[in-house]
PDB file of C-alpha atoms in Angstrom:
ATOM      1  CA  UNK A   1      30.640  35.506   6.282  1.00  0.00           C
ATOM      2  CA  UNK A   2      30.403  32.765   3.880  1.00  0.00           C
ATOM      3  CA  UNK A   3      32.985  30.747   5.742  1.00  0.00           C
ATOM      4  CA  UNK A   4      31.098  31.111   8.962  1.00  0.00           C
ATOM      5  CA  UNK A   5      28.333  29.305   6.843  1.00  0.00           C
ATOM      6  CA  UNK A   6      30.379  26.585   5.882  1.00  0.00           C
ATOM      7  CA  UNK A   7      31.646  25.969   8.944  1.00  0.00           C
ATOM      8  CA  UNK A   8      28.378  25.268   9.858  1.00  0.00           C
ATOM      9  CA  UNK A   9      27.500  23.134   6.979  1.00  0.00           C
ATOM     10  CA  UNK A  10      26.061  20.410   9.199  1.00  0.00           C
ATOM     11  CA  UNK A  11      23.496  22.737  11.311  1.00  0.00           C
ATOM     12  CA  UNK A  12      21.810  24.291   7.828  1.00  0.00           C
ATOM     13  CA  UNK A  13      21.664  20.828   6.614  1.00  0.00           C
ATOM     14  CA  UNK A  14      19.624  19.807   9.501  1.00  0.00           C
ATOM     15  CA  UNK A  15      17.719  23.389   9.424  1.00  0.00           C
ATOM     16  CA  UNK A  16      16.630  23.029   5.566  1.00  0.00           C
ATOM     17  CA  UNK A  17      14.779  19.613   6.630  1.00  0.00           C
ATOM     18  CA  UNK A  18      13.220  20.978   9.779  1.00  0.00           C
ATOM     19  CA  UNK A  19      11.772  23.867   7.524  1.00  0.00           C
ATOM     20  CA  UNK A  20      10.363  21.967   4.751  1.00  0.00           C
ATOM     21  CA  UNK A  21       9.152  19.807   7.276  1.00  0.00           C
ATOM     22  CA  UNK A  22       6.976  22.831   8.848  1.00  0.00           C
ATOM     23  CA  UNK A  23       6.548  24.804   5.871  1.00  0.00           C
ATOM     24  CA  UNK A  24       2.937  24.475   5.914  1.00  0.00           C
ATOM     25  CA  UNK A  25       2.572  26.508   8.841  1.00  0.00           C
ATOM     26  CA  UNK A  26       4.574  29.470   7.511  1.00  0.00           C
ATOM     27  CA  UNK A  27       2.315  30.807   4.485  1.00  0.00           C
ATOM     28  CA  UNK A  28      -0.965  31.094   2.666  1.00  0.00           C
ATOM     29  CA  UNK A  29      -1.424  29.262  -0.142  1.00  0.00           C
ATOM     30  CA  UNK A  30      -2.112  30.497  -3.257  1.00  0.00           C
ATOM     31  CA  UNK A  31      -5.685  30.960  -5.837  1.00  0.00           C
ATOM     32  CA  UNK A  32      -3.372  30.518  -8.868  1.00  0.00           C
ATOM     33  CA  UNK A  33      -4.219  26.987 -10.224  1.00  0.00           C
ATOM     34  CA  UNK A  34      -1.427  27.319 -12.700  1.00  0.00           C
ATOM     35  CA  UNK A  35       1.098  28.363 -10.011  1.00  0.00           C
ATOM     36  CA  UNK A  36       0.038  25.384  -7.947  1.00  0.00           C
ATOM     37  CA  UNK A  37       0.189  22.790 -11.122  1.00  0.00           C
ATOM     38  CA  UNK A  38       3.324  23.818 -12.749  1.00  0.00           C
ATOM     39  CA  UNK A  39       5.756  20.868 -11.957  1.00  0.00           C
ATOM     40  CA  UNK A  40       9.422  22.008 -10.707  1.00  0.00           C
ATOM     41  CA  UNK A  41      10.577  18.119 -10.555  1.00  0.00           C
ATOM     42  CA  UNK A  42       9.010  14.448 -11.155  1.00  0.00           C
ATOM     43  CA  UNK A  43      10.518  11.781  -8.704  1.00  0.00           C
ATOM     44  CA  UNK A  44       9.055   8.852  -9.753  1.00  0.00           C
ATOM     45  CA  UNK A  45       5.262   9.170  -9.076  1.00  0.00           C
ATOM     46  CA  UNK A  46       5.972  12.213  -6.518  1.00  0.00           C
ATOM     47  CA  UNK A  47       5.952  15.734  -7.997  1.00  0.00           C
ATOM     48  CA  UNK A  48       7.469  19.313  -6.328  1.00  0.00           C
ATOM     49  CA  UNK A  49       4.992  22.218  -7.481  1.00  0.00           C
ATOM     50  CA  UNK A  50       6.160  25.305  -8.291  1.00  0.00           C
ATOM     51  CA  UNK A  51       3.589  26.530  -5.300  1.00  0.00           C
ATOM     52  CA  UNK A  52       5.348  24.177  -2.651  1.00  0.00           C
ATOM     53  CA  UNK A  53       8.924  24.924  -4.146  1.00  0.00           C
ATOM     54  CA  UNK A  54       8.486  28.857  -3.781  1.00  0.00           C
ATOM     55  CA  UNK A  55       6.990  28.578  -0.176  1.00  0.00           C
ATOM     56  CA  UNK A  56      10.057  26.293   1.250  1.00  0.00           C
ATOM     57  CA  UNK A  57      12.232  28.799  -0.645  1.00  0.00           C
ATOM     58  CA  UNK A  58      10.904  31.721   1.195  1.00  0.00           C
ATOM     59  CA  UNK A  59      10.599  30.212   4.548  1.00  0.00           C
ATOM     60  CA  UNK A  60      14.562  28.739   4.136  1.00  0.00           C
ATOM     61  CA  UNK A  61      15.332  32.500   3.118  1.00  0.00           C
ATOM     62  CA  UNK A  62      13.481  34.274   5.886  1.00  0.00           C
ATOM     63  CA  UNK A  63      15.251  31.642   8.625  1.00  0.00           C
ATOM     64  CA  UNK A  64      19.044  33.244   6.956  1.00  0.00           C
ATOM     65  CA  UNK A  65      17.415  36.562   7.116  1.00  0.00           C
ATOM     66  CA  UNK A  66      16.681  35.714  11.013  1.00  0.00           C
ATOM     67  CA  UNK A  67      19.839  34.398  12.111  1.00  0.00           C
ATOM     68  CA  UNK A  68      22.429  36.668   9.979  1.00  0.00           C
ATOM     69  CA  UNK A  69      20.299  40.089  10.084  1.00  0.00           C
ATOM     70  CA  UNK A  70      21.735  42.180   7.591  1.00  0.00           C
ATOM     71  CA  UNK A  71      24.746  40.109   6.739  1.00  0.00           C
ATOM     72  CA  UNK A  72      22.708  37.462   4.702  1.00  0.00           C
ATOM     73  CA  UNK A  73      22.332  39.356   1.061  1.00  0.00           C
ATOM     74  CA  UNK A  74      21.624  38.534  -2.299  1.00  0.00           C
ATOM     75  CA  UNK A  75      25.271  37.749  -3.189  1.00  0.00           C
ATOM     76  CA  UNK A  76      25.700  35.076  -0.518  1.00  0.00           C
ATOM     77  CA  UNK A  77      22.651  33.470  -1.259  1.00  0.00           C
ATOM     78  CA  UNK A  78      24.123  33.213  -4.728  1.00  0.00           C
ATOM     79  CA  UNK A  79      27.498  31.495  -3.624  1.00  0.00           C
ATOM     80  CA  UNK A  80      25.578  29.110  -1.425  1.00  0.00           C
ATOM     81  CA  UNK A  81      23.540  28.494  -4.366  1.00  0.00           C
ATOM     82  CA  UNK A  82      20.338  28.503  -2.214  1.00  0.00           C
ATOM     83  CA  UNK A  83      17.820  27.478  -4.914  1.00  0.00           C
ATOM     84  CA  UNK A  84      19.241  24.824  -5.872  1.00  0.00           C
ATOM     85  CA  UNK A  85      19.731  23.689  -1.998  1.00  0.00           C
ATOM     86  CA  UNK A  86      16.264  24.169  -1.354  1.00  0.00           C
ATOM     87  CA  UNK A  87      14.974  21.957  -4.728  1.00  0.00           C
ATOM     88  CA  UNK A  88      17.747  19.178  -3.613  1.00  0.00           C
ATOM     89  CA  UNK A  89      16.068  18.958  -0.087  1.00  0.00           C
ATOM     90  CA  UNK A  90      12.146  19.108  -1.616  1.00  0.00           C
ATOM     91  CA  UNK A  91      13.657  16.209  -3.819  1.00  0.00           C
ATOM     92  CA  UNK A  92      15.352  14.118  -0.990  1.00  0.00           C
ATOM     93  CA  UNK A  93      12.003  14.712   0.592  1.00  0.00           C
ATOM     94  CA  UNK A  94      10.103  12.748  -2.196  1.00  0.00           C
ATOM     95  CA  UNK A  95      12.608   9.990  -2.208  1.00  0.00           C
ATOM     96  CA  UNK A  96      12.447   9.393   1.549  1.00  0.00           C
ATOM     97  CA  UNK A  97       8.255   9.362   1.171  1.00  0.00           C
ATOM     98  CA  UNK A  98       8.504   6.843  -1.683  1.00  0.00           C
ATOM     99  CA  UNK A  99      11.157   4.488  -0.121  1.00  0.00           C
ATOM    100  CA  UNK A 100       8.945   4.550   3.620  1.00  0.00           C
ATOM    101  CA  UNK A 101       6.431   3.402   1.500  1.00  0.00           C
ATOM    102  CA  UNK A 102       8.048   0.524  -0.107  1.00  0.00           C
ATOM    103  CA  UNK A 103       9.623  -0.169   3.086  1.00  0.00           C
ATOM    104  CA  UNK A 104       6.080  -0.548   5.030  1.00  0.00           C
ATOM    105  CA  UNK A 105       6.785   2.853   6.943  1.00  0.00           C
ATOM    106  CA  UNK A 106       3.269   3.838   8.456  1.00  0.00           C
ATOM    107  CA  UNK A 107       2.025   6.357  10.624  1.00  0.00           C
ATOM    108  CA  UNK A 108      -0.821   5.429  13.183  1.00  0.00           C
ATOM    109  CA  UNK A 109      -3.427   7.496  13.915  1.00  0.00           C
ATOM    110  CA  UNK A 110      -2.537   8.015  17.698  1.00  0.00           C
ATOM    111  CA  UNK A 111       0.974   9.156  16.478  1.00  0.00           C
ATOM    112  CA  UNK A 112      -0.882  11.669  14.028  1.00  0.00           C
ATOM    113  CA  UNK A 113      -3.431  12.796  17.300  1.00  0.00           C
ATOM    114  CA  UNK A 114      -0.741  12.998  19.355  1.00  0.00           C
ATOM    115  CA  UNK A 115       1.659  15.063  17.208  1.00  0.00           C
ATOM    116  CA  UNK A 116      -1.540  17.775  16.327  1.00  0.00           C
ATOM    117  CA  UNK A 117      -2.458  18.053  19.937  1.00  0.00           C
ATOM    118  CA  UNK A 118       1.111  18.696  21.181  1.00  0.00           C
ATOM    119  CA  UNK A 119       1.340  21.337  18.917  1.00  0.00           C
ATOM    120  CA  UNK A 120       1.626  24.846  20.520  1.00  0.00           C
ATOM    121  CA  UNK A 121       0.304  26.718  17.694  1.00  0.00           C
ATOM    122  CA  UNK A 122      -2.990  24.958  18.663  1.00  0.00           C
ATOM    123  CA  UNK A 123      -2.967  25.486  22.302  1.00  0.00           C
ATOM    124  CA  UNK A 124      -4.336  27.905  24.686  1.00  0.00           C
ATOM    125  CA  UNK A 125      -2.848  27.945  27.964  1.00  0.00           C
ATOM    126  CA  UNK A 126      -0.731  25.196  27.414  1.00  0.00           C
ATOM    127  CA  UNK A 127      -4.159  22.718  26.724  1.00  0.00           C
ATOM    128  CA  UNK A 128      -5.019  21.460  22.909  1.00  0.00           C
ATOM    129  CA  UNK A 129      -8.513  23.180  21.973  1.00  0.00           C
ATOM    130  CA  UNK A 130     -10.381  22.091  18.796  1.00  0.00           C
ATOM    131  CA  UNK A 131     -12.121  25.320  17.952  1.00  0.00           C
ATOM    132  CA  UNK A 132      -8.191  27.310  17.950  1.00  0.00           C
ATOM    133  CA  UNK A 133      -7.174  24.194  15.629  1.00  0.00           C
ATOM    134  CA  UNK A 134     -10.051  24.249  13.317  1.00  0.00           C
ATOM    135  CA  UNK A 135     -10.233  28.370  13.153  1.00  0.00           C
ATOM    136  CA  UNK A 136      -5.806  28.509  12.422  1.00  0.00           C
ATOM    137  CA  UNK A 137      -6.663  26.016   9.528  1.00  0.00           C
ATOM    138  CA  UNK A 138      -9.470  27.562   8.035  1.00  0.00           C
ATOM    139  CA  UNK A 139      -8.712  31.437   8.197  1.00  0.00           C
ATOM    140  CA  UNK A 140      -4.815  31.411   8.598  1.00  0.00           C
ATOM    141  CA  UNK A 141      -3.381  28.544   6.711  1.00  0.00           C
ATOM    142  CA  UNK A 142      -6.779  28.114   4.404  1.00  0.00           C
ATOM    143  CA  UNK A 143      -6.686  24.057   4.279  1.00  0.00           C
ATOM    144  CA  UNK A 144      -8.757  21.713   5.353  1.00  0.00           C
ATOM    145  CA  UNK A 145      -8.433  19.384   8.311  1.00  0.00           C
ATOM    146  CA  UNK A 146      -8.036  16.118   6.286  1.00  0.00           C
ATOM    147  CA  UNK A 147      -5.389  17.844   3.649  1.00  0.00           C
ATOM    148  CA  UNK A 148      -3.319  19.250   6.649  1.00  0.00           C
ATOM    149  CA  UNK A 149      -3.516  15.789   8.524  1.00  0.00           C
ATOM    150  CA  UNK A 150      -2.353  14.228   5.305  1.00  0.00           C
ATOM    151  CA  UNK A 151       0.716  16.193   4.969  1.00  0.00           C
ATOM    152  CA  UNK A 152       1.282  16.020   8.978  1.00  0.00           C
ATOM    153  CA  UNK A 153       1.264  12.343   8.296  1.00  0.00           C
ATOM    154  CA  UNK A 154       3.435  12.483   5.343  1.00  0.00           C
ATOM    155  CA  UNK A 155       6.084  14.429   7.213  1.00  0.00           C
ATOM    156  CA  UNK A 156       6.154  11.961  10.216  1.00  0.00           C
ATOM    157  CA  UNK A 157       6.696   9.095   7.808  1.00  0.00           C
ATOM    158  CA  UNK A 158       9.482  11.263   6.516  1.00  0.00           C
ATOM    159  CA  UNK A 159      10.806  11.610   9.877  1.00  0.00           C
ATOM    160  CA  UNK A 160      10.680   7.624  10.546  1.00  0.00           C
ATOM    161  CA  UNK A 161      12.255   6.764   7.339  1.00  0.00           C
ATOM    162  CA  UNK A 162      15.176   9.435   7.944  1.00  0.00           C
ATOM    163  CA  UNK A 163      15.403   7.723  11.660  1.00  0.00           C
ATOM    164  CA  UNK A 164      15.539   4.405  10.462  1.00  0.00           C
ATOM    165  CA  UNK A 165      18.644   5.047   8.362  1.00  0.00           C
ATOM    166  CA  UNK A 166      20.380   7.247  10.914  1.00  0.00           C
ATOM    167  CA  UNK A 167      19.973   4.042  13.695  1.00  0.00           C
ATOM    168  CA  UNK A 168      22.624   2.415  11.519  1.00  0.00           C
ATOM    169  CA  UNK A 169      25.258   5.105  12.143  1.00  0.00           C
ATOM    170  CA  UNK A 170      27.467   5.146  14.633  1.00  0.00           C
ATOM    171  CA  UNK A 171      30.922   6.947  16.262  1.00  0.00           C
ATOM    172  CA  UNK A 172      33.332   4.206  17.121  1.00  0.00           C
ATOM    173  CA  UNK A 173      36.647   5.066  19.048  1.00  0.00           C
ATOM    174  CA  UNK A 174      38.681   5.349  15.940  1.00  0.00           C
ATOM    175  CA  UNK A 175      36.603   8.371  14.743  1.00  0.00           C
ATOM    176  CA  UNK A 176      37.812   9.948  18.161  1.00  0.00           C
ATOM    177  CA  UNK A 177      41.523   9.031  18.186  1.00  0.00           C
ATOM    178  CA  UNK A 178      43.020  12.162  17.359  1.00  0.00           C
ATOM    179  CA  UNK A 179      40.763  13.989  19.553  1.00  0.00           C
ATOM    180  CA  UNK A 180      41.759  15.766  22.826  1.00  0.00           C
ATOM    181  CA  UNK A 181      40.560  17.762  25.534  1.00  0.00           C
ATOM    182  CA  UNK A 182      37.783  17.431  28.299  1.00  0.00           C
ATOM    183  CA  UNK A 183      34.987  15.532  28.021  1.00  0.00           C
ATOM    184  CA  UNK A 184      32.817  17.861  27.348  1.00  0.00           C
ATOM    185  CA  UNK A 185      34.884  18.692  23.987  1.00  0.00           C
ATOM    186  CA  UNK A 186      34.736  14.854  23.113  1.00  0.00           C
ATOM    187  CA  UNK A 187      30.934  14.524  23.402  1.00  0.00           C
ATOM    188  CA  UNK A 188      30.592  17.672  21.463  1.00  0.00           C
ATOM    189  CA  UNK A 189      32.856  16.686  18.569  1.00  0.00           C
ATOM    190  CA  UNK A 190      31.345  12.723  18.695  1.00  0.00           C
ATOM    191  CA  UNK A 191      27.540  14.307  18.581  1.00  0.00           C
ATOM    192  CA  UNK A 192      29.296  16.368  15.203  1.00  0.00           C
ATOM    193  CA  UNK A 193      30.738  13.591  13.888  1.00  0.00           C
ATOM    194  CA  UNK A 194      27.297  11.852  14.429  1.00  0.00           C
ATOM    195  CA  UNK A 195      25.294  14.174  12.841  1.00  0.00           C
ATOM    196  CA  UNK A 196      27.786  14.389   9.727  1.00  0.00           C
ATOM    197  CA  UNK A 197      27.583  10.567   9.623  1.00  0.00           C
ATOM    198  CA  UNK A 198      23.788  10.369   9.453  1.00  0.00           C
ATOM    199  CA  UNK A 199      23.754  13.115   7.051  1.00  0.00           C
ATOM    200  CA  UNK A 200      25.810  11.345   4.746  1.00  0.00           C
ATOM    201  CA  UNK A 201      23.908   8.012   5.306  1.00  0.00           C
ATOM    202  CA  UNK A 202      20.794   9.856   4.037  1.00  0.00           C
ATOM    203  CA  UNK A 203      22.388  11.259   1.018  1.00  0.00           C
ATOM    204  CA  UNK A 204      23.967   8.047   0.359  1.00  0.00           C
ATOM    205  CA  UNK A 205      20.763   6.179   0.636  1.00  0.00           C
ATOM    206  CA  UNK A 206      18.992   9.145  -1.372  1.00  0.00           C
ATOM    207  CA  UNK A 207      21.466   8.936  -4.300  1.00  0.00           C
ATOM    208  CA  UNK A 208      20.986   4.958  -4.405  1.00  0.00           C
ATOM    209  CA  UNK A 209      17.273   4.894  -4.609  1.00  0.00           C
ATOM    210  CA  UNK A 210      17.442   7.918  -7.084  1.00  0.00           C
ATOM    211  CA  UNK A 211      19.064   5.393  -9.557  1.00  0.00           C
ATOM    212  CA  UNK A 212      16.152   3.031 -10.077  1.00  0.00           C
ATOM    213  CA  UNK A 213      13.492   6.026 -10.520  1.00  0.00           C
ATOM    214  CA  UNK A 214      12.227   8.140 -13.104  1.00  0.00           C
ATOM    215  CA  UNK A 215      13.290  11.409 -12.280  1.00  0.00           C
ATOM    216  CA  UNK A 216      13.061  15.524 -13.959  1.00  0.00           C
ATOM    217  CA  UNK A 217      14.327  18.512 -13.184  1.00  0.00           C
ATOM    218  CA  UNK A 218      12.569  21.518 -14.743  1.00  0.00           C
ATOM    219  CA  UNK A 219      15.291  24.265 -13.479  1.00  0.00           C
ATOM    220  CA  UNK A 220      13.751  26.995 -16.053  1.00  0.00           C
ATOM    221  CA  UNK A 221      10.802  27.474 -13.859  1.00  0.00           C
ATOM    222  CA  UNK A 222      13.146  28.644 -10.730  1.00  0.00           C
ATOM    223  CA  UNK A 223      15.576  30.109 -12.680  1.00  0.00           C
TER     224      UNK A 223
END
């Protein structure tokens, strides 16, 4: 099974990214202040708290359980180094957010509004409803509208920054010179290469930014 998962490494990289973007929807916050304040990683002025880490980690684990049913066990998880992978994704998020601020990447109120009212979680019969929105924030997610909207704004800025980096990536004919088959297969290969190159570009960019940032990780907290 681990071999199969490795073959789909690009997919899982994207999966981690999506889960991190949406982790606020997946669980209820804790009332334990010390849990919220313990810091797993410091990246410049940004931090990853223990609460944020474990929430993201549980979300990723649940995704794998849902996808692979009983085949995803503790042994596979250890071989994948899932804890480290989740932490690296969260660190990447913080680095990209810092870079977005430095690059002047912003999210307009209109973009924020469109994202929220377009979320099916807050719709009834295909229409956004304010009462559903406020009720879910208060009773299910236990966050204020301000906290939630600031989180969504951060995630939109993160997406914009990632797309900005990926915009310079392309697949040229030389990349496909050894690919044979019909047009469908060639297009699938092109798309796979584009994802691979995009992810590599983002990772390279993140590493270059990290080199000029103060960086500290407390692995003991999550080990």
